XYZ file of C-alpha atoms in Angstrom:
271
model
C 192.005 -107.830 19.683
C 192.762 -108.436 23.352
C 193.326 -112.140 23.933
C 191.443 -111.861 27.239
C 188.499 -109.439 26.909
C 188.392 -109.334 23.046
C 188.369 -105.528 22.972
C 190.018 -103.824 19.990
C 193.456 -102.469 20.891
C 196.528 -101.113 19.115
C 199.042 -103.552 17.611
C 201.801 -102.024 19.741
C 199.979 -102.548 23.052
C 201.763 -105.065 25.281
C 199.030 -104.788 27.932
C 195.320 -104.336 27.245
C 194.238 -100.818 28.330
C 190.768 -102.164 29.192
C 191.473 -105.248 31.305
C 195.254 -104.967 31.943
C 195.877 -108.449 30.531
C 199.329 -109.110 28.941
C 199.007 -109.590 25.197
C 200.160 -112.599 23.165
C 200.364 -113.197 19.419
C 196.836 -113.297 17.911
C 195.656 -116.833 17.281
C 194.957 -116.133 13.620
C 198.569 -115.038 13.084
C 200.545 -117.755 14.823
C 202.179 -118.981 11.594
C 204.660 -116.881 9.683
C 204.438 -116.173 5.956
C 207.660 -118.069 5.384
C 205.855 -121.359 6.029
C 203.704 -121.043 2.904
C 205.360 -121.492 -0.493
C 208.601 -119.990 0.750
C 206.846 -116.763 1.728
C 205.642 -116.120 -1.855
C 202.029 -115.998 -0.627
C 201.556 -114.176 2.713
C 199.961 -116.559 5.194
C 197.439 -113.920 6.286
C 195.923 -114.178 2.782
C 196.806 -117.723 1.792
C 193.314 -119.228 1.848
C 191.810 -116.156 0.182
C 194.333 -116.359 -2.650
C 193.731 -120.086 -3.056
C 189.989 -119.442 -3.503
C 190.778 -116.739 -6.056
C 193.071 -119.104 -7.966
C 190.398 -121.818 -8.079
C 187.824 -119.278 -9.313
C 190.213 -118.021 -11.996
C 191.114 -121.529 -13.175
C 187.453 -122.520 -13.468
C 186.626 -119.301 -15.313
C 189.410 -120.070 -17.798
C 188.048 -123.605 -18.210
C 184.477 -122.419 -18.842
C 185.781 -119.759 -21.237
C 187.669 -122.331 -23.322
C 184.742 -124.757 -23.268
C 182.355 -122.024 -24.410
C 184.679 -121.008 -27.235
C 184.798 -124.632 -28.351
C 181.000 -124.519 -28.507
C 181.370 -121.691 -31.005
C 180.511 -118.771 -28.716
C 181.861 -115.450 -29.986
C 181.201 -113.530 -26.765
C 182.383 -116.001 -24.126
C 184.772 -113.494 -22.555
C 181.927 -111.126 -21.760
C 179.217 -113.702 -21.134
C 179.717 -117.452 -20.769
C 176.694 -119.292 -22.144
C 174.150 -120.963 -19.896
C 174.707 -124.509 -21.230
C 178.431 -124.269 -20.490
C 177.875 -122.941 -16.974
C 175.308 -125.663 -16.306
C 177.765 -128.278 -17.533
C 180.375 -127.003 -15.059
C 177.998 -127.017 -12.077
C 175.863 -123.862 -12.071
C 172.834 -123.780 -9.824
C 169.564 -124.551 -11.554
C 166.651 -125.107 -9.212
C 165.186 -128.002 -11.171
C 168.516 -129.852 -11.164
C 169.158 -129.216 -7.469
C 165.683 -130.343 -6.451
C 166.122 -133.517 -8.508
C 169.181 -134.621 -6.561
C 172.118 -132.621 -7.911
C 172.642 -130.939 -4.518
C 176.361 -130.566 -5.191
C 175.548 -127.610 -7.454
C 174.983 -125.591 -4.271
C 178.772 -125.753 -3.826
C 180.160 -125.745 -7.372
C 178.043 -122.743 -8.436
C 179.941 -120.567 -5.970
C 183.216 -121.016 -7.877
C 181.883 -120.205 -11.357
C 181.429 -116.832 -13.042
C 179.420 -115.658 -16.016
C 181.909 -113.284 -17.619
C 185.037 -111.159 -17.252
C 183.352 -108.268 -15.412
C 181.623 -110.722 -13.088
C 184.821 -112.425 -11.962
C 186.802 -109.165 -11.770
C 184.256 -107.520 -9.474
C 183.926 -110.577 -7.261
C 187.701 -111.072 -7.121
C 188.219 -107.490 -5.975
C 185.604 -107.844 -3.240
C 186.859 -111.285 -2.181
C 190.490 -110.158 -1.960
C 189.525 -107.249 0.274
C 187.011 -109.039 2.508
C 188.728 -112.418 2.551
C 192.020 -110.909 3.698
C 190.318 -109.100 6.573
C 188.288 -112.109 7.683
C 191.305 -114.407 7.402
C 193.451 -112.052 9.489
C 190.842 -111.632 12.244
C 189.222 -115.074 12.288
C 191.921 -117.319 10.834
C 191.907 -119.678 7.853
C 189.794 -122.402 9.490
C 186.871 -120.128 10.207
C 187.199 -118.423 6.820
C 186.846 -121.781 5.053
C 183.772 -122.711 7.115
C 182.148 -119.267 6.747
C 182.709 -119.246 2.994
C 181.442 -122.808 2.499
C 178.340 -122.414 4.673
C 177.471 -119.054 3.105
C 177.838 -120.422 -0.418
C 175.632 -123.447 0.292
C 172.903 -121.535 2.116
C 173.066 -118.683 -0.387
C 172.390 -120.954 -3.345
C 169.871 -122.939 -1.316
C 167.906 -119.710 -0.802
C 168.286 -119.002 -4.511
C 167.008 -122.500 -5.357
C 163.699 -121.838 -3.610
C 163.462 -118.189 -4.662
C 164.264 -118.379 -8.368
C 164.445 -121.292 -10.836
C 166.996 -119.447 -12.990
C 170.607 -120.426 -13.595
C 172.902 -118.776 -11.056
C 176.653 -118.675 -10.399
C 179.217 -116.546 -8.577
C 181.306 -116.074 -5.468
C 179.024 -113.337 -4.197
C 177.035 -115.653 -1.899
C 180.282 -116.470 -0.078
C 181.366 -112.821 -0.218
C 178.134 -111.693 1.432
C 178.776 -114.377 4.036
C 182.105 -112.723 4.815
C 180.313 -109.381 5.128
C 177.982 -111.078 7.604
C 180.991 -112.401 9.534
C 182.410 -108.881 9.858
C 179.024 -107.544 11.006
C 178.965 -110.320 13.631
C 182.402 -109.209 14.794
C 181.068 -105.688 15.310
C 177.969 -106.953 17.106
C 179.994 -109.144 19.480
C 182.283 -106.244 20.428
C 180.160 -103.629 22.121
C 182.580 -100.700 21.946
C 183.426 -97.802 19.634
C 185.558 -99.899 17.291
C 182.941 -102.639 17.141
C 180.290 -100.056 16.332
C 182.428 -98.648 13.512
C 183.013 -102.091 12.011
C 179.344 -102.990 12.328
C 178.246 -99.767 10.643
C 180.756 -100.014 7.786
C 179.889 -103.576 6.814
C 176.176 -103.048 7.193
C 176.582 -100.301 4.590
C 178.485 -102.765 2.387
C 175.573 -105.198 2.673
C 172.912 -102.558 1.965
C 174.783 -101.130 -1.039
C 175.347 -104.624 -2.414
C 171.694 -105.586 -2.077
C 170.525 -102.277 -3.605
C 172.885 -102.815 -6.534
C 171.178 -106.153 -7.052
C 167.862 -104.369 -7.611
C 169.110 -102.478 -10.690
C 167.189 -103.770 -13.738
C 169.136 -105.573 -16.422
C 171.991 -106.929 -14.297
C 170.316 -110.279 -13.421
C 171.835 -110.314 -9.911
C 170.776 -113.096 -7.547
C 169.844 -111.205 -4.377
C 168.350 -114.352 -2.837
C 171.830 -115.923 -2.823
C 173.236 -112.713 -1.355
C 170.711 -112.610 1.479
C 171.107 -116.317 2.208
C 174.886 -115.974 2.289
C 174.748 -112.865 4.472
C 172.508 -114.517 7.077
C 174.509 -117.755 7.096
C 177.853 -115.945 7.435
C 176.570 -113.783 10.276
C 175.128 -116.775 12.149
C 178.259 -118.900 11.757
C 180.574 -116.097 12.882
C 178.373 -114.957 15.757
C 178.068 -118.487 17.127
C 181.689 -119.423 16.445
C 183.370 -116.305 17.773
C 187.023 -115.351 17.334
C 189.876 -117.881 17.428
C 191.766 -118.776 20.599
C 195.394 -119.813 20.798
C 194.386 -123.319 21.870
C 191.463 -125.367 23.138
C 189.054 -128.077 22.109
C 186.934 -125.707 20.008
C 189.910 -124.859 17.810
C 190.296 -128.561 17.064
C 186.604 -128.664 16.168
C 187.052 -125.776 13.738
C 190.006 -127.580 12.172
C 187.864 -130.685 11.625
C 184.981 -128.616 10.214
C 187.308 -126.816 7.792
C 188.714 -130.156 6.620
C 185.160 -131.472 6.113
C 184.228 -128.380 4.065
C 187.258 -128.885 1.822
C 186.494 -132.599 1.434
C 182.847 -131.940 0.523
C 183.898 -129.265 -1.970
C 186.329 -131.685 -3.639
C 183.601 -134.354 -3.735
C 181.173 -131.914 -5.377
C 183.649 -131.082 -8.129
C 184.275 -134.780 -8.683
C 180.518 -135.263 -9.134
C 180.537 -132.421 -11.651
C 183.510 -133.926 -13.490
C 181.999 -137.407 -13.760
C 178.645 -135.974 -14.875
C 180.464 -134.056 -17.623
C 182.256 -137.244 -18.694
C 179.047 -139.234 -18.630
C 177.297 -136.697 -20.868
C 180.220 -136.595 -23.283
C 181.227 -133.034 -22.288
């Protein structure tokens, strides 16, 4: 994207063909991959991969805990009591003060197919959002979408709910916002493609028997779009970039706090 007029241009362009402004390194790509774990994890996907690793570790933990409960089908379907113990969203619990479940539920999954499908979608979408918006905005978009997605689910359905899909739909919303903000052919193409992603995802959620939480999807989609549309794309410097850095740090701190609440509740209940 042009650092001046924000139009989509070719990577090789040294001067924007639309506004004739000289091009600099995109703000979301100012750090090289060699700065992160010796280059083992490309920086353009670092935050996305970290989220995937957390999701995988928690799935392994719930799987082991469910097996210890005597479940014979934990790999395909983790039991409700185990998911609740690890922080799944349950409307009654949330409305009685366990608000932290709005965060922890977004990192849990109900079975192998669930986490595999969400991991595939998150790797694809997260990498694109992280490259275009940067890690700070990705963290904020994902956090806000997860919270508002499960908040919508809390008021829509009392049922137990987990999954990264609220955050994933938030990233879809962020890409739609990118297309809306850029009123040109490339923006129109991006907008159209990710609107189709959203529609297909929501229609899939209507298939009987899959128990998909479309309320969380819609809440995440709206929250991600709003956050990205208001926030815009990253700049190389400026006061707003410092604000985004602070907001990302706050999101990480709140997430850590929520998991600590989950951990101490588990300990208190003898889990």
